[in-house]
Tab-separated table of C-alpha atoms and ligand atoms in Angstrom:
chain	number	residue	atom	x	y	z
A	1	UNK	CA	0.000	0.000	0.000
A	2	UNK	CA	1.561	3.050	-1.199
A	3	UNK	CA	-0.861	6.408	0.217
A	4	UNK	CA	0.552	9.254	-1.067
A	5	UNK	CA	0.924	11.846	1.703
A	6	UNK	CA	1.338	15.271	0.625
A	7	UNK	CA	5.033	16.727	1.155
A	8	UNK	CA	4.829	17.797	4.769
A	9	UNK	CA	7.502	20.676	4.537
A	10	UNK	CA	6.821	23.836	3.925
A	11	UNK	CA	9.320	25.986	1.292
A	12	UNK	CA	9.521	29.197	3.154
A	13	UNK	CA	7.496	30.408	6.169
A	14	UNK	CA	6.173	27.887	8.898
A	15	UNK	CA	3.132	26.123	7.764
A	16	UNK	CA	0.480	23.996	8.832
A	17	UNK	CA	0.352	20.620	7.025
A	18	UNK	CA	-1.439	17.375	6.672
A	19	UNK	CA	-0.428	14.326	8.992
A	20	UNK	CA	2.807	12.704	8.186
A	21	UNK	CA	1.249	9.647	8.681
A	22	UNK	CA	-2.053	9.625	7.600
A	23	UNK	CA	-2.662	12.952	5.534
A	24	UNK	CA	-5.393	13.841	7.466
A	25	UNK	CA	-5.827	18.131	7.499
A	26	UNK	CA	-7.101	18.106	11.487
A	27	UNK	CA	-4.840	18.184	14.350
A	28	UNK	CA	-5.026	19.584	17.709
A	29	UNK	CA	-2.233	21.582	19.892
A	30	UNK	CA	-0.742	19.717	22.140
A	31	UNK	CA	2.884	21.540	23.294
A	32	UNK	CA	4.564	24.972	22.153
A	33	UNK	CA	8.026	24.311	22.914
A	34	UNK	CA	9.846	27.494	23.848
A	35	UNK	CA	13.349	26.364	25.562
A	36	UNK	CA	15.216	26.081	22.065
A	37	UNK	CA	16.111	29.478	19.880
A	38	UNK	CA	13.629	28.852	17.753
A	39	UNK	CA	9.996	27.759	19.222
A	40	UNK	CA	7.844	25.023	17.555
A	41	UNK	CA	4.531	23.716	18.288
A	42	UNK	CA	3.365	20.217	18.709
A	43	UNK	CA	0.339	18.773	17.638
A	44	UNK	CA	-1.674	15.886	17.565
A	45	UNK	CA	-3.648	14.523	14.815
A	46	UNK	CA	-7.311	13.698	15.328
A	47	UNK	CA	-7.617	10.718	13.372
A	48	UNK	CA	-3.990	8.616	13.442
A	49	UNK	CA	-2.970	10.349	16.980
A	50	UNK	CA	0.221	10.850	15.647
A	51	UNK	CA	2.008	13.818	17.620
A	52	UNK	CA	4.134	15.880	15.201
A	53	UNK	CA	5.665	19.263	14.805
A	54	UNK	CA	2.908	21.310	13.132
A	55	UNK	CA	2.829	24.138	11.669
A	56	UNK	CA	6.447	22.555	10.475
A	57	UNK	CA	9.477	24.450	10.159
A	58	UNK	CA	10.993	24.934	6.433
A	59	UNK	CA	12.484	23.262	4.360
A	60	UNK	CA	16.301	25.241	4.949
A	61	UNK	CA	15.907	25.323	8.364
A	62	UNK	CA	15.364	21.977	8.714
A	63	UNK	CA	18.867	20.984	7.008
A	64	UNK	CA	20.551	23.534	8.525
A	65	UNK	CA	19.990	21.521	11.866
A	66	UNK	CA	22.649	18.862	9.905
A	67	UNK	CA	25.533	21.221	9.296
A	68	UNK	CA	28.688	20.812	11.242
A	69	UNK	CA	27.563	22.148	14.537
A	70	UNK	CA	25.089	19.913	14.735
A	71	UNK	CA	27.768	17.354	15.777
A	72	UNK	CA	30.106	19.876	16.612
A	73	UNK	CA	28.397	20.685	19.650
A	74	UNK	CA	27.736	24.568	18.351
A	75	UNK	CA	23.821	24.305	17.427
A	76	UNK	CA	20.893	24.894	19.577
A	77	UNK	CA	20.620	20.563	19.876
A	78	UNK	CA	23.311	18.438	18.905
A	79	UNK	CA	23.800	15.541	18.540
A	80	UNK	CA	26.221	13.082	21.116
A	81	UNK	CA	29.037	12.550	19.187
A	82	UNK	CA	29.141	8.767	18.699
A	83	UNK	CA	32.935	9.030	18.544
A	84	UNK	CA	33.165	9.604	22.312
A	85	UNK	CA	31.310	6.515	23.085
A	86	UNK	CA	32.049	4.220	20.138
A	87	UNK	CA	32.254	1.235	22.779
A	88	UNK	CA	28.301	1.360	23.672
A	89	UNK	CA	27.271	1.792	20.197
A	90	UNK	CA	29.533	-1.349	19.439
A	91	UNK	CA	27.862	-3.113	22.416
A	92	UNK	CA	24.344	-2.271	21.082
A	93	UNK	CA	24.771	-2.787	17.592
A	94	UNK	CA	26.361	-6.282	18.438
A	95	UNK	CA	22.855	-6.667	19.878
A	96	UNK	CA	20.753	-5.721	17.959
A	97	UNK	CA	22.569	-7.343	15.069
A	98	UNK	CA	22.981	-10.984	16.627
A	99	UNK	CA	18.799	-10.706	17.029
A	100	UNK	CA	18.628	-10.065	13.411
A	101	UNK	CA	21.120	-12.614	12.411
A	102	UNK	CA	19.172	-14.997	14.492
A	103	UNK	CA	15.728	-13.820	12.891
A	104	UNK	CA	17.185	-14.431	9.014
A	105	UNK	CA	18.699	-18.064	9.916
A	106	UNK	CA	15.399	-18.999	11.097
A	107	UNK	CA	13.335	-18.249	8.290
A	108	UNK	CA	16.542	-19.963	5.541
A	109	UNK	CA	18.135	-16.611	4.757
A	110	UNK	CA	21.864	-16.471	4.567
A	111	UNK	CA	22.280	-13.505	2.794
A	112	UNK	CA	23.713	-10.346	5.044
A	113	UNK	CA	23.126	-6.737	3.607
A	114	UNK	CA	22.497	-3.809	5.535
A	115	UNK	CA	21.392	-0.426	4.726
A	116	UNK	CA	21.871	2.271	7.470
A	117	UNK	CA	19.476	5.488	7.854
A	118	UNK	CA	21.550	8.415	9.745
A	119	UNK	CA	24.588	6.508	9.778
A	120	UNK	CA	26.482	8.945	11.635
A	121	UNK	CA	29.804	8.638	11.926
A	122	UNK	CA	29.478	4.902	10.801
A	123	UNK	CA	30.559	2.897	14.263
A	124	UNK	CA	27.436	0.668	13.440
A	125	UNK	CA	28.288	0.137	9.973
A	126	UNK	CA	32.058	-0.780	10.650
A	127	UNK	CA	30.657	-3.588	13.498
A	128	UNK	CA	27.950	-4.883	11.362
A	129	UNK	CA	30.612	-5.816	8.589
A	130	UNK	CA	32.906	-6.908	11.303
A	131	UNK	CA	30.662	-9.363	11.628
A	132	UNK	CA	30.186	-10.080	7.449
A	133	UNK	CA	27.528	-8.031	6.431
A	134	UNK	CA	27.361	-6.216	3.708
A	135	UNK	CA	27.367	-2.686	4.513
A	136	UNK	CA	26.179	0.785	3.227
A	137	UNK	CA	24.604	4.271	5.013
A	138	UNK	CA	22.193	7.175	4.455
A	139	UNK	CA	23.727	10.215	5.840
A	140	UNK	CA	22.648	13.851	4.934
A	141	UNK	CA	24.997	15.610	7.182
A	142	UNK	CA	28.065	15.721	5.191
A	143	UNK	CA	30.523	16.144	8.378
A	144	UNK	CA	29.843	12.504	9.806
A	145	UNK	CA	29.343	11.319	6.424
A	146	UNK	CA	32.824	12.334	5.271
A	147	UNK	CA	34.067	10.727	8.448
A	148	UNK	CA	32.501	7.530	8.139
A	149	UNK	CA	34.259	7.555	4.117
A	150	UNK	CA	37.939	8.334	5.478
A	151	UNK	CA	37.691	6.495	8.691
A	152	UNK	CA	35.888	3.136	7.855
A	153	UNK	CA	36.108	3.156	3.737
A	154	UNK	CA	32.224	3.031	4.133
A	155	UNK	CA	29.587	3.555	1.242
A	156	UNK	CA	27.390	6.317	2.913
A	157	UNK	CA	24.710	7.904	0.277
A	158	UNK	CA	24.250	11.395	0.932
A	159	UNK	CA	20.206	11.374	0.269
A	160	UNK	CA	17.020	9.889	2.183
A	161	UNK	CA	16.491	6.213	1.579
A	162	UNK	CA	13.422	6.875	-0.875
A	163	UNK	CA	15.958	8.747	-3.170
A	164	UNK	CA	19.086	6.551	-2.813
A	165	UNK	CA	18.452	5.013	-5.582
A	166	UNK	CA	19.308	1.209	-4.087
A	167	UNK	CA	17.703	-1.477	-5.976
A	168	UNK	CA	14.274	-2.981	-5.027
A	169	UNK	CA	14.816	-6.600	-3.096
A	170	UNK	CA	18.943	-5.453	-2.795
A	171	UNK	CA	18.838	-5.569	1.143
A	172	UNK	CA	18.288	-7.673	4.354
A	173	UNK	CA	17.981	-5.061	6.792
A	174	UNK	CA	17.264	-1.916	6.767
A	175	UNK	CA	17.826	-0.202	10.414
A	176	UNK	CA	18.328	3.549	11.824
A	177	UNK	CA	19.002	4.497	15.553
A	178	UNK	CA	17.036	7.710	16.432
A	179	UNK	CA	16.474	8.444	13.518
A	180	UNK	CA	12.633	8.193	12.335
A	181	UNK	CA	12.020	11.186	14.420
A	182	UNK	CA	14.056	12.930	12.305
A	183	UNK	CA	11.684	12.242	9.042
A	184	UNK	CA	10.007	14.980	7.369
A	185	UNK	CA	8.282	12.428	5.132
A	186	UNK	CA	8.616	9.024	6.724
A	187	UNK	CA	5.894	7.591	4.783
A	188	UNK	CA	8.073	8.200	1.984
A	189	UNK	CA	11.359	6.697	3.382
A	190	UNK	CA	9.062	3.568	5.017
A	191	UNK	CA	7.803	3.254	1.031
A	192	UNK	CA	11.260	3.478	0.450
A	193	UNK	CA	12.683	0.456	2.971
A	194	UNK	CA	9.710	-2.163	1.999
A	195	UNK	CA	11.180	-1.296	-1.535
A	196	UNK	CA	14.516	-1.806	-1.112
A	197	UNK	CA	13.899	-5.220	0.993
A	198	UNK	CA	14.127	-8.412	-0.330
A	199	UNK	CA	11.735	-10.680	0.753
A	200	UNK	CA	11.620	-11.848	4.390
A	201	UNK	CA	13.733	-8.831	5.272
A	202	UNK	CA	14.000	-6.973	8.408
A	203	UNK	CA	13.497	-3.334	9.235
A	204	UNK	CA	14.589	-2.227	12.509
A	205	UNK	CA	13.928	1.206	13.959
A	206	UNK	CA	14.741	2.505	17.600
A	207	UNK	CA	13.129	6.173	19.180
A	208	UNK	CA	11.295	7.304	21.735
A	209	UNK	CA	7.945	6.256	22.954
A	210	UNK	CA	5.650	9.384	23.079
A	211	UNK	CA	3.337	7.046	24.964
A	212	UNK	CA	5.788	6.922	28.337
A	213	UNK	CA	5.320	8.213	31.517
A	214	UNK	CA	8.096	10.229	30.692
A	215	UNK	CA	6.482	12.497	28.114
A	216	UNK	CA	2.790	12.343	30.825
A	217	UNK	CA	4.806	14.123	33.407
A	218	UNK	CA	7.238	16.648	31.434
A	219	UNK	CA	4.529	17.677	28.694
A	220	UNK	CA	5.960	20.175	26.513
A	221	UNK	CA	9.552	19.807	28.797
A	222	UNK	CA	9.733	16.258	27.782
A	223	UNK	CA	13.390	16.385	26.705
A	224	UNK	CA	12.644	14.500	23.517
A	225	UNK	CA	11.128	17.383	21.827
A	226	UNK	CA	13.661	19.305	20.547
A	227	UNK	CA	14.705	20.983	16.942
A	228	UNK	CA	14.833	18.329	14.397
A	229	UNK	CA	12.134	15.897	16.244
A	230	UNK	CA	9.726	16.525	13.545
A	231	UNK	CA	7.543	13.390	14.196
A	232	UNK	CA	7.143	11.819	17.984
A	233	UNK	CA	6.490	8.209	17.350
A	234	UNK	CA	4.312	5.950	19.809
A	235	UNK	CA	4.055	2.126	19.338
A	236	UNK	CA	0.876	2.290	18.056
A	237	UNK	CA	1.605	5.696	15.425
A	238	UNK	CA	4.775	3.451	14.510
A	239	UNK	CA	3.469	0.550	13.951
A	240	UNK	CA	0.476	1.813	11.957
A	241	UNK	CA	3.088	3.659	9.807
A	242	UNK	CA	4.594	0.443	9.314
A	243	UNK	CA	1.705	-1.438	8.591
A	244	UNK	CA	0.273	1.130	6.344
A	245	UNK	CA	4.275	0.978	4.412
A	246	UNK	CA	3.261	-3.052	3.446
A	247	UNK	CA	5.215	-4.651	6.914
A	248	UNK	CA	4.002	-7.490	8.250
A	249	UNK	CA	5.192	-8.646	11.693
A	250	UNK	CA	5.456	-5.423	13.594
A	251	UNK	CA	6.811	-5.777	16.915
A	252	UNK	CA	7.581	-2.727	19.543
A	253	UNK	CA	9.925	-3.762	22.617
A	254	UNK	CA	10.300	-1.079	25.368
A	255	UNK	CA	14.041	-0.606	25.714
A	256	UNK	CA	17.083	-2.421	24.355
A	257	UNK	CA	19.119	-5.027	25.243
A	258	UNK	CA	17.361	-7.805	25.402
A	259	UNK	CA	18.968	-10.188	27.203
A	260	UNK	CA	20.996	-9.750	30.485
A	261	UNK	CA	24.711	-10.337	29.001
A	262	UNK	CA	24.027	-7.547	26.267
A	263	UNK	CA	22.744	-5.365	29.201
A	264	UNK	CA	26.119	-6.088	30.783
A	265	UNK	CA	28.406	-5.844	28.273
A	266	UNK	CA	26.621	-2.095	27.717
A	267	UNK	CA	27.006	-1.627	31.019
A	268	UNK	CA	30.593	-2.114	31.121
A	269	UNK	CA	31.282	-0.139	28.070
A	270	UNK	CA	28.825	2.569	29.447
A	271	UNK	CA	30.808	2.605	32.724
A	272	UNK	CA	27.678	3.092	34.268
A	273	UNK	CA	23.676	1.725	34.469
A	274	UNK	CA	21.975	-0.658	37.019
A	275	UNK	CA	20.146	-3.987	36.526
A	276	UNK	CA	17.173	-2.169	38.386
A	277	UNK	CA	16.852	0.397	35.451
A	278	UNK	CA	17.434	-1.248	32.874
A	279	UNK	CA	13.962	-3.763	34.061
A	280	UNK	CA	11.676	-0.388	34.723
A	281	UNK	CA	12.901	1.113	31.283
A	282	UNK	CA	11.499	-2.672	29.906
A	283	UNK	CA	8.055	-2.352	31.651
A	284	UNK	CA	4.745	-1.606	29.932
A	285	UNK	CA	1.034	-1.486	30.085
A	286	UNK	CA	0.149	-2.207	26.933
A	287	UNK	CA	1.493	0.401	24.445
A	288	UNK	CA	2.511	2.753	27.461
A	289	UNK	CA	6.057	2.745	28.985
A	290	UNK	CA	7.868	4.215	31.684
A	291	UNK	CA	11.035	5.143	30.229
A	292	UNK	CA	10.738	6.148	26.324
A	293	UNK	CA	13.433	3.776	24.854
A	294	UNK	CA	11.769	1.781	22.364
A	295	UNK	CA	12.882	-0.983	19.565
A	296	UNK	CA	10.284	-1.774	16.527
A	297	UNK	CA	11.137	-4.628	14.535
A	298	UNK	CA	8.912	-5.794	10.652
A	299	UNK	CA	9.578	-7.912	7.944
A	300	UNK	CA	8.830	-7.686	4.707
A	301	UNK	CA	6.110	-10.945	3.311
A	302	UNK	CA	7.290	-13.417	1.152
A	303	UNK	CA	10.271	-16.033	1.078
A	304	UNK	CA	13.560	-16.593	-1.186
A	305	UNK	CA	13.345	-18.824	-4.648
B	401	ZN	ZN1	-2.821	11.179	11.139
């Protein structure tokens, strides 16, 4: 199922537009957000109840979140520079890569190729072919991109998934940490990963769950609205997204490691974190949460010839 949602970002002045998700023209206010330089409003829409930035920034001030200093550490937000903790995102890639790899075997798939949205500096890559895949990134902000090039010898495409141009039924998984909030169009790059999946492939998305007792008691403080959040995913907006994108399989786990020795190892290379926290941030009551760390896993239908 391919809807076509009109583009949600507006050329020049702030503008209201249609839900990302669903294209629907009513939303209600929820939040205006007024600790960053440049205040947004938040809104929800009446008939997905996905929360989203709306009226939505434009276009060039969007990218302009993705220059230099948005790693750099000179913006209004930036972002933590995965360089000076290159051991946890090891740790959690390892993790999230050996569930995967167990996922494929079991349904006869042998083939590893990965496709990275916001690849950052490319730490994630560089373990995920350390452990044979295949490897290549979507990175718009040329500063990390670069780096991942020069560092790792990475293939990082400097474009959204949807115009990547990768081949339809060319990848196994396609995966992004924090990143979907970042989407102006995620319908679009969703389209985009069903497309470029073969088969019985796995997407893989972590954010934050706008449906945690987190975002209940900070409201328009919650620290995960900030410049460049554009869409605030909950498990059930994500996994309708997903749905609606062709994905069968949908699954939303409340934090990350799964299993105790991944916690550890984290742990360790964190230097920090107790075994207490780490089973709170994995509670839920159905689609609500107490922390907002959550995992969504699909797969694309069909098997190999
Ligand atoms: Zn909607």
């Amino acid at each position: 199922m391919r809807d076509a949602v009109p583009d949600a970002v507006p050329a020049a002045e702030p503008a209201a537009i249609p839900c990302p998700l669903c294209g629907a023209a009513d939303v209600r206010a929820a939040y205006r957000v007024t600790r960053w330089k440049t205040p947004f409003d938040v809104a929800r829409c009446v008939s997905c109840d996905l929360l989203h930035v709306n009226p939505r920034l434009p276009r060039e001030h969007l990218d302009a979140y993705y220059d230099a200093a948005y790693y750099g550490g000179g913006a209004d937000w930036h972002y933590a520079d995965e360089r000076k903790r290159e051991a946890q995102v090891r740790v959690r890639a390892a993790g999230r890569l050996g569930r995967v790899e167990r996922t494929l075997a079991a349904a006869g798939i042998g083939a590893r190729r990965v496709v990275e949205l916001g690849s950052a500096f490319g730490v994630f890559l560089d373990e995920a072919r350390r452990r044979g895949w295949d490897v290549q990134g979507c990175e718009i902000a040329e500063a990390s991109a670069s780096h991942a090039e020069e560092v790792f010898g990475l293939r990082i495409h400097r474009a959204d998934l949807a115009d990547a141009g990768l081949p339809p039924a060319s990848v196994d998984l396609v995966t992004g940490s924090e990143v979907v909030e970042h989407l102006a169009q995620p319908m679009r790059t969703f389209a985009a990963a069903h497309h470029v999946l073969a088969p019985g492939g796995i997407a893989l998305f972590s954010t934050a769950n706008e449906r945690s007792v987190a975002r209940l008691l900070r409201g328009g403080d919650w620290g995960y609205l900030m410049p460049g959040h554009v869409v605030l995913w909950s498990a059930a907006t994500l996994r309708a997204a997903l749905r609606r994108s062709g994905f069968i399989d949908v699954r939303v786990t409340a934090g990350d490691e799964r299993g105790l020795r991944n916690f550890l190892e984290f742990r360790r290379a964190a230097g920090s974190g107790s075994r207490a926290a780490w089973l709170l941030r994995r509670l839920r009551v159905g689609d609500w949460t107490l922390g907002a760390g959550m995992v969504v896993t699909a797969r694309k239908a069909g098997a190999r010839p």
